[in-house]
Coordinates of C-alpha atoms in Angstrom, one line a residue:
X1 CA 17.2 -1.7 15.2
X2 CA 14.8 -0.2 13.2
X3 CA 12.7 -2.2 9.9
X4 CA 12.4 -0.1 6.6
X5 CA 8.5 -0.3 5.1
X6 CA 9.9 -2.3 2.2
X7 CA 8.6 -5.1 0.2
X8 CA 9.7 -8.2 0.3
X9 CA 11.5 -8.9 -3.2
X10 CA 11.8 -12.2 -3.5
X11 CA 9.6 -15.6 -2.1
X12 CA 11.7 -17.0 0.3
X13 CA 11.5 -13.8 2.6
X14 CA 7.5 -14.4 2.5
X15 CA 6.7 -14.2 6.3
X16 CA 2.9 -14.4 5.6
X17 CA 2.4 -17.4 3.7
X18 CA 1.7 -15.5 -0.2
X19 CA 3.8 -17.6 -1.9
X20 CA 1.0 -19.6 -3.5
X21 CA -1.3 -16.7 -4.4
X22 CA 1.6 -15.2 -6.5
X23 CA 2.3 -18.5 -7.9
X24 CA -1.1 -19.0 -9.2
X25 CA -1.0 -15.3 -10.7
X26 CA 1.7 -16.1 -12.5
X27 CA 0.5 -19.2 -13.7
X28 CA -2.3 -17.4 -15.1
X29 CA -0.3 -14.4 -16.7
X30 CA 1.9 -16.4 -18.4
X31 CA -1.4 -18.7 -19.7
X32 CA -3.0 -15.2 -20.9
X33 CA -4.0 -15.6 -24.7
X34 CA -1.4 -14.7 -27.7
X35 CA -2.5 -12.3 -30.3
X36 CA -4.1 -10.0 -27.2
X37 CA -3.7 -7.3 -25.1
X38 CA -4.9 -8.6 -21.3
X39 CA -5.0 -5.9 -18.6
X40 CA -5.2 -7.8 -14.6
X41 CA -5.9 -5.7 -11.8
X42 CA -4.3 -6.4 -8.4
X43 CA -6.5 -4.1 -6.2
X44 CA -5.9 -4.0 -2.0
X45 CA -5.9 -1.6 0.6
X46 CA -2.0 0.1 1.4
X47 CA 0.1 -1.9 3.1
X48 CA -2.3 -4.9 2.0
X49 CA 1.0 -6.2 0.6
X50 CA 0.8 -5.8 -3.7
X51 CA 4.5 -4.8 -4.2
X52 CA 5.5 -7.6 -2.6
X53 CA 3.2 -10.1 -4.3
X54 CA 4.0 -8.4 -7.4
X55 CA 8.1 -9.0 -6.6
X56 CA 7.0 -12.7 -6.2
X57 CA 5.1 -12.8 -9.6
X58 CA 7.9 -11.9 -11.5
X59 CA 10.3 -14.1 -9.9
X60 CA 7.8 -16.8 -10.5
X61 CA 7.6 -16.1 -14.0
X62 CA 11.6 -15.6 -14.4
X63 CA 12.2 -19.0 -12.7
X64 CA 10.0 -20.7 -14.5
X65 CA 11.2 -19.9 -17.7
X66 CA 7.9 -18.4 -19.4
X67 CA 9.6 -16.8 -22.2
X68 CA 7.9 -13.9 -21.1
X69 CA 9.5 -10.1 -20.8
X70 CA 8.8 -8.0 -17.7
X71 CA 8.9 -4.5 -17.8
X72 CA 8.6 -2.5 -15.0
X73 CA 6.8 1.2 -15.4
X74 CA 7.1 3.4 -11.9
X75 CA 4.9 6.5 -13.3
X76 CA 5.2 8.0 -9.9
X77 CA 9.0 8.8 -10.8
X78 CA 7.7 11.3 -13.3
X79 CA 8.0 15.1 -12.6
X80 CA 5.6 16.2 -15.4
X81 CA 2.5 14.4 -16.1
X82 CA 2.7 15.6 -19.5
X83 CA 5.1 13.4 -20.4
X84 CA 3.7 10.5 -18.8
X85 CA 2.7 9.4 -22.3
X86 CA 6.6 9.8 -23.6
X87 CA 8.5 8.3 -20.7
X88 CA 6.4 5.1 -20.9
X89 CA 7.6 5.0 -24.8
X90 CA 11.2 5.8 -23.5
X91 CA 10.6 2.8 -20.9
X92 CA 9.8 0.3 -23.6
X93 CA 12.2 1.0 -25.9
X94 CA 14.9 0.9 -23.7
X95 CA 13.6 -2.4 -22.4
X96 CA 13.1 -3.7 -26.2
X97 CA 17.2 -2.5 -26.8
X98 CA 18.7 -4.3 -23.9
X99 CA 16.5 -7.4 -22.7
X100 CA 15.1 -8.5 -25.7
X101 CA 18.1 -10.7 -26.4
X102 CA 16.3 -12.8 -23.9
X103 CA 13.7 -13.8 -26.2
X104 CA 13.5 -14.7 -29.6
X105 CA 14.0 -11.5 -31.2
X106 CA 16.7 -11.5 -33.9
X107 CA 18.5 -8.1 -34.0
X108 CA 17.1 -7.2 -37.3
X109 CA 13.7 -6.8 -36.2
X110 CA 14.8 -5.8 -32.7
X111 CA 16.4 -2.6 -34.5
X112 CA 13.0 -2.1 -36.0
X113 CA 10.5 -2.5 -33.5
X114 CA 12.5 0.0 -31.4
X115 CA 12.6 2.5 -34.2
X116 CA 8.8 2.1 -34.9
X117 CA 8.3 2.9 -30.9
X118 CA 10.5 5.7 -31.0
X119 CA 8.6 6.9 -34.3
X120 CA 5.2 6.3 -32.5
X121 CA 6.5 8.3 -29.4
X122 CA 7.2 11.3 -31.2
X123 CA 3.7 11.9 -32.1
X124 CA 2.9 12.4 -28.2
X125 CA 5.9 14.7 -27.8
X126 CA 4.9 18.6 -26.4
X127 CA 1.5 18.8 -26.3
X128 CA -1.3 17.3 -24.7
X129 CA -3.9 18.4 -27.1
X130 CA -2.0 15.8 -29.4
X131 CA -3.7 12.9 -27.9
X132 CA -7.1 14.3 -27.4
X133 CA -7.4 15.4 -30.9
X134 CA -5.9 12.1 -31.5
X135 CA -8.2 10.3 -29.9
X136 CA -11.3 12.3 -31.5
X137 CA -9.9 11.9 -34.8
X138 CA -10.9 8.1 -34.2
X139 CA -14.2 9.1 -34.7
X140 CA -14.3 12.1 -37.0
X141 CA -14.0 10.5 -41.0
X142 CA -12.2 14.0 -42.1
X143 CA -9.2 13.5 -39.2
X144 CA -6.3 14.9 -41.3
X145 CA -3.3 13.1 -42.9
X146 CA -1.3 14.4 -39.6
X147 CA -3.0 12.1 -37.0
X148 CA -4.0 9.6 -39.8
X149 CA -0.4 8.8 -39.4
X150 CA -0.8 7.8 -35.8
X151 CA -2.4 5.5 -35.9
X152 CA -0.5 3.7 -38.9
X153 CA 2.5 4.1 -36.7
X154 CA 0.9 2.3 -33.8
X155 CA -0.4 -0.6 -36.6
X156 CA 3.6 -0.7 -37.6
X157 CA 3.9 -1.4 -33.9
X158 CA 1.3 -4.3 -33.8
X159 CA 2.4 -5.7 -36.5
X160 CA 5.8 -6.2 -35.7
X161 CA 5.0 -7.5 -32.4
X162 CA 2.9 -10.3 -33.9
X163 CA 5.6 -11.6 -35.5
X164 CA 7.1 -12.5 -33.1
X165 CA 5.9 -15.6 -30.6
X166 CA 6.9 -13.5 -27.6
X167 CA 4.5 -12.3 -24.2
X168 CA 5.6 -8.7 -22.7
X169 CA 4.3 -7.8 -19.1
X170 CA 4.3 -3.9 -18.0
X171 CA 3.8 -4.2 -14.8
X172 CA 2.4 -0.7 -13.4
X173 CA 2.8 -0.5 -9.6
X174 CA 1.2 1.8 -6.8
X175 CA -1.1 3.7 -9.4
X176 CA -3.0 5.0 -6.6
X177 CA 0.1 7.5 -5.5
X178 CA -0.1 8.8 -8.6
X179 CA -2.3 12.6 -9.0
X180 CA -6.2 11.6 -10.5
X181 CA -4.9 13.1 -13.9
X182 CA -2.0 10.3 -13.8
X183 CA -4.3 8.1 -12.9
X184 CA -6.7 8.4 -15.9
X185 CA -3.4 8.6 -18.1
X186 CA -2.4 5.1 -17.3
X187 CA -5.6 4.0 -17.5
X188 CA -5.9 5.6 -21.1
X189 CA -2.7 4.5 -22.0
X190 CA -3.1 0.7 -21.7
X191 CA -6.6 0.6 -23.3
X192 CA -6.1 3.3 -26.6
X193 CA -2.4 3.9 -27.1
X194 CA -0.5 1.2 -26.1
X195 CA -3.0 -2.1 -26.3
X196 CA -0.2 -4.0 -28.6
X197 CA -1.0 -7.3 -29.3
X198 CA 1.1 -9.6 -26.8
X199 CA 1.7 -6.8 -24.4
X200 CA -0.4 -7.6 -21.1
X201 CA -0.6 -5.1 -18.2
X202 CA -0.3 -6.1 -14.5
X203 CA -1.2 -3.0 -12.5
X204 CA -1.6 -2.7 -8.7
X205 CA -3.9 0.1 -6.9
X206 CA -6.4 0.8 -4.3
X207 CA -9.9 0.5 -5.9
X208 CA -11.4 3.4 -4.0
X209 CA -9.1 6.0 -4.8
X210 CA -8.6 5.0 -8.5
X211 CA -12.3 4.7 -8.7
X212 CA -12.7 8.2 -7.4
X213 CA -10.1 10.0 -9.3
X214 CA -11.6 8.3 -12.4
X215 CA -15.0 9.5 -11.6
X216 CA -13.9 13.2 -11.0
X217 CA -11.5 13.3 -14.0
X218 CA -13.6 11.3 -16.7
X219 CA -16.7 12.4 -15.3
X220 CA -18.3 9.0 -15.0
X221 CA -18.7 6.0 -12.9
X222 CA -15.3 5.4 -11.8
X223 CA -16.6 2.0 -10.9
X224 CA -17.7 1.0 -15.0
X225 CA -15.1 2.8 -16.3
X226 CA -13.1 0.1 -14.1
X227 CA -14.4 -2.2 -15.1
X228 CA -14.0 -1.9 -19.0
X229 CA -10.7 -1.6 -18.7
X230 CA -9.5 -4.4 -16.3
X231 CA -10.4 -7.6 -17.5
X232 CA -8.9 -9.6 -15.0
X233 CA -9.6 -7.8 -11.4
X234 CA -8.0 -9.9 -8.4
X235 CA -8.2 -9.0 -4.6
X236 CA -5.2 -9.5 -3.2
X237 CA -6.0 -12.2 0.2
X238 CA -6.7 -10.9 3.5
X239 CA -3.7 -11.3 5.4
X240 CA -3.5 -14.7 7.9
X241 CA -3.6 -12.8 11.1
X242 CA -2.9 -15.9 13.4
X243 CA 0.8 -15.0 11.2
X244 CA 1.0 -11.6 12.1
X245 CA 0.3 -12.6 15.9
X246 CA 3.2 -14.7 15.9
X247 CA 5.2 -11.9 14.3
X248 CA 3.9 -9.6 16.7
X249 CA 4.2 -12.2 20.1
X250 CA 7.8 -12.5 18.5
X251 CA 8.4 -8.5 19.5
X252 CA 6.4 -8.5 22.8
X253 CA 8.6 -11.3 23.9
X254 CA 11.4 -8.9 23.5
X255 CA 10.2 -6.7 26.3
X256 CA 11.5 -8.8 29.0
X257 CA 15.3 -7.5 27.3
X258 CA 14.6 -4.9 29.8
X259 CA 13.6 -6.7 32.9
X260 CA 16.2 -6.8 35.6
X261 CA 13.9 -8.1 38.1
X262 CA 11.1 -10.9 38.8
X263 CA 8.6 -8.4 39.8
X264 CA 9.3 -6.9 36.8
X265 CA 8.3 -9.6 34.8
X266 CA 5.3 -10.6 37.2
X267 CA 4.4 -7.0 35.9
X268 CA 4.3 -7.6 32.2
X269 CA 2.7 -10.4 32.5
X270 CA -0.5 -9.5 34.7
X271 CA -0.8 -6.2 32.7
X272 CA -0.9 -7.6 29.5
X273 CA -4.4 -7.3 28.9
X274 CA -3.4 -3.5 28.0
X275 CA -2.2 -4.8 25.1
X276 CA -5.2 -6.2 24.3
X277 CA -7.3 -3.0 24.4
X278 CA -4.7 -0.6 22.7
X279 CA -2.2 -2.4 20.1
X280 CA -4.3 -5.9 18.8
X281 CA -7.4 -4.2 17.5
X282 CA -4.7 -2.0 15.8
X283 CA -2.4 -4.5 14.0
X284 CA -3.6 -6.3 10.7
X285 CA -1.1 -5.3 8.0
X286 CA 3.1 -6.3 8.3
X287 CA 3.1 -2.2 7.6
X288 CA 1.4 -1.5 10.9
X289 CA 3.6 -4.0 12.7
X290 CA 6.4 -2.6 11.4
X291 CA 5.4 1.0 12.2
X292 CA 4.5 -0.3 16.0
X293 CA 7.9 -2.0 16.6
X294 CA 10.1 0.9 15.2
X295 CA 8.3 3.3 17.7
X296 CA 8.3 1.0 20.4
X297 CA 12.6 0.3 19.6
X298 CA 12.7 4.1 20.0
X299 CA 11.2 4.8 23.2
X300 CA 12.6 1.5 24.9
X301 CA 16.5 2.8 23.9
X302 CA 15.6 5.6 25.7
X303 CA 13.8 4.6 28.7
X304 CA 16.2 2.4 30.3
X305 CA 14.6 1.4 33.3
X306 CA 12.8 3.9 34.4
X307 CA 9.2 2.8 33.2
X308 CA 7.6 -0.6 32.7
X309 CA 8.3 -1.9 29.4
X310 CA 4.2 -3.0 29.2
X311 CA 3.7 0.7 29.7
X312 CA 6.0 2.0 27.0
X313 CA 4.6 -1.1 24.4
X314 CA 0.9 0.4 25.5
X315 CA 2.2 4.4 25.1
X316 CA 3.9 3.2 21.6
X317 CA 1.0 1.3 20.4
X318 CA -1.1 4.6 20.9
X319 CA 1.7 7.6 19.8
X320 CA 1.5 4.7 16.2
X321 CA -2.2 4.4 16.1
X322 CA -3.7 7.3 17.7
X323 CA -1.8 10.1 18.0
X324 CA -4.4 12.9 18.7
X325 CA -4.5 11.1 22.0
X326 CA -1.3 11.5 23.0
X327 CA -1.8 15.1 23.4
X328 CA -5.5 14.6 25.4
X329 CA -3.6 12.3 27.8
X330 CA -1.1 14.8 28.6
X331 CA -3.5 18.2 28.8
X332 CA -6.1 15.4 31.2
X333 CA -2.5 14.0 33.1
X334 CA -3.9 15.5 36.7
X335 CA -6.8 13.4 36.2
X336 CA -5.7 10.3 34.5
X337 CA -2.6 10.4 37.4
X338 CA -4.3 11.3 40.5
X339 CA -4.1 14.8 42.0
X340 CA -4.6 13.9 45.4
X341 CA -2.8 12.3 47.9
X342 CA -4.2 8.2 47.8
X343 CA -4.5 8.5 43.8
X344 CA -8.0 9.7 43.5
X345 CA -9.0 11.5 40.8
X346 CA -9.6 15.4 41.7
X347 CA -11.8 17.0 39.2
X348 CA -15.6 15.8 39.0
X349 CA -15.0 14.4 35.8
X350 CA -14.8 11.0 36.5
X351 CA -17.8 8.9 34.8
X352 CA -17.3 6.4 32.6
X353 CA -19.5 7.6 29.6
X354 CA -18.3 11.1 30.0
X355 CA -14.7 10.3 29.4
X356 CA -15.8 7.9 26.9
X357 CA -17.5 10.7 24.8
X358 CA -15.1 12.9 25.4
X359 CA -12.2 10.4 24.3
X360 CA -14.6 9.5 21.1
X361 CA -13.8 13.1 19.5
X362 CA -10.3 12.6 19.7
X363 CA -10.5 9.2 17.7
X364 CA -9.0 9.0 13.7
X365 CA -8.2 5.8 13.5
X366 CA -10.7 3.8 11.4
X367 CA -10.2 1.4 14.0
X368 CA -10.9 3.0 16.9
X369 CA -12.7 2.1 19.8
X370 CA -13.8 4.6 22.5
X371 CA -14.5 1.7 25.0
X372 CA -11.1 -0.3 24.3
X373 CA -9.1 3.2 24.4
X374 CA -11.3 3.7 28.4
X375 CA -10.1 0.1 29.2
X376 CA -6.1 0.6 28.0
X377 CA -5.9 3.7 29.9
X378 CA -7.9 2.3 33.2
X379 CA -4.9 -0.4 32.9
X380 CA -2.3 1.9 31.9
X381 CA -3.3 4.7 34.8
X382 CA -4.8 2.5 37.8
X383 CA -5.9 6.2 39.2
X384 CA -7.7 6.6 36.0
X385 CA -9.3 3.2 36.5
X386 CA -10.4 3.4 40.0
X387 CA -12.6 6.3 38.8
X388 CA -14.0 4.8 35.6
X389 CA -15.4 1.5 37.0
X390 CA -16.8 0.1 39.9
X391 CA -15.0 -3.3 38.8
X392 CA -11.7 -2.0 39.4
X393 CA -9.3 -3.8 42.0
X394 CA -8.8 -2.2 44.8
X395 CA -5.6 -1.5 44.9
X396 CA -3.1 0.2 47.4
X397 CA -1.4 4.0 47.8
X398 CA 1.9 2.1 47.0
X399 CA 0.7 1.1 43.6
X400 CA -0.8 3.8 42.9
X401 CA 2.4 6.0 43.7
X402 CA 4.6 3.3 41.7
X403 CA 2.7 3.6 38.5
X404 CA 1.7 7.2 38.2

């Protein structure tokens, strides 16, 4: 009945035609330069879709035989942001022990590469003051023999993995869940500790919030900063919305499941412009579908026939999108209904622009329209809509009393 928020994990569930786009990304990964460390950017808006182009990026890349080891990195799994540092060490070792056997690593030097990680590890263990004097010690010529040895650990590391003619991808996903000090780990953690030749990066965010938390915690231009560390930024496509109409014409179809009569149908179908005013301007990610039709399953299994199903898709689409004004509908129910006999509305309340600016204060969504959200409920209460514009249909008492 109800549809998770997952991704989609592999191509042939692709509903919205991003095959292509995550072929050509992998194409291009797996054409990244040897000898390097490459960091790409997949940057979108939530519930643009980026796990599930990601999911179809690494498929691409394991069906096509590229040779190349993914590694996935979920940062958000960590308690502590402390050990951030350690658990991505932990990560790649672990992947280096049981999937190298995939590549052409002999177990000799797959033995030693893991040890040299492990070794490098340790020197991030317990303290956080470990890497920043670390990382000033790059600069200062009288570092001491200590953190001198850092940094010959991480050369062991690099040296090791040029050996061998062999790509890893750490793929880093949802970054921008992650608390801003998180965020400025990872980003620090690709570009100073872990930029090992042949290990590329392929991490997903939203560029606004990464660029803000990197702004606040480094104390720069988020934006720059960005920039120096992604090398290869990609947008991920704005979603085909004549597909998500389908997808979405798809569920509205299933309304007339609970139609038992002809009128009933002649219903749905002359009111559907409601739909127009307080769902469509609502509905441009496969999230925000999904979030729609799980609300609108609910209230339909428990409304049998007592209400129109175009009135529960129009009260579902606003309890999803906007639901401060579900609570101003029921506090302004006398007047949206009718509180006297024939329907009219009783208070004095009843010009357009008044209710319009009235309704505007209510408003969150970044979508909102005060003038579509006057013309849903006009069609959703015909009461409502006799009062708000002279362009209303007349209409009768027995309407009236059959939709209030």
């Amino acid at each position: 009945m109800f549809s998770s928020d997952r991704p989609i994990s592999k191509s042939s569930e692709d509903l919205l035609g991003r095959y292509a786009f995550s072929k050509r990304m992998a194409t291009a990964i797996a054409n990244l330069a040897t000898g390097d460390s490459t960091v790409v950017g997949l940057y979108g808006a939530w519930g643009s879709g980026k796990t599930s182009v990601i999911n179809m990026v690494e498929e691409e890349l394991e069906q096509s035989n590229s040779g190349i080891l993914v590694i996935r990195f979920n940062p958000w799994n960590r308690i502590e942001s402390s050990n951030l540092i350690t658990e991505f060490f932990q990560v790649l070792k672990e992947n280096v022990n049981t999937k190298i056997e995939k590549v052409a690593y002999d177990g000799t030097k797959r033995k030693e590469l893991s040890k040299a990680i492990e070794t490098y590890s340790e020197s991030f263990k317990g303290s956080k003051r470990v890497f920043f004097r670390w990382l000033s010690s790059k600069i200062d010529k009288n570092a001491n023999r200590q953190f001198g040895s850092i940094e010959k650990r991480k050369r062991l590391i690099s040296n090791l993995l040029k050996r061998f003619d062999t790509k890893i991808l750490i793929i880093v996903d949802d970054i921008d869940r992650l608390p801003d000090v998180q965020i400025r780990s990872i980003f620090q953690l690709v570009t100073t500790i872990a930029d090992f030749p042949n290990v590329n990066y392929l991490l997903s965010y939203e560029r606004k919030i990464v660029e803000d938390a990197l702004s606040l915690i480094q104390s720069c231009n988020g934006s720059e900063y960005l920039e120096k560390v992604v090398q290869v930024p990609i947008k991920i496509p704005k979603i085909n919305q004549e597909k998500i109409a389908d997808l979405l014409s798809k569920k509205l179809a299933d309304l007339s499941n609970y139609t038992t009569t002809e009128q009933e149908m002649s219903d749905i179908a002359s009111r559907a412009s409601l739909l127009r005013y307080c769902l469509f301007p609502y509905i441009e990610t496969i999230r925000d579908l999904r979030r729609f039709s799980n609300v609108l399953d609910f209230e339909l299994a428990g409304s049998g026939a007592k209400v129109s199903p175009i009135d529960i898709a129009a009260i579902s689409a606003i309890s999803t999108f906007e639901p401060e004004l579900i609570q101003w509908i029921l506090a302004n129910k006398n007047s949206l209904c009718g509180g006297t006999p024939g329907g009219y509305i009783s208070d004095s309340k009843s010009n357009r622009e008044s209710y319009k600016t009235e309704i505007e204060k209510v408003l969150r969504n970044k979508n909102s329209d005060p003038d579509n959200i006057v013309r849903a409920l006009s069609v959703l209460f015909p009461s409502f809509g006799l009062a708000v514009s002279p362009f209303h249909p007349i209409v009768s008492t027995e309407f009236l009393r059959m939709h209030k």
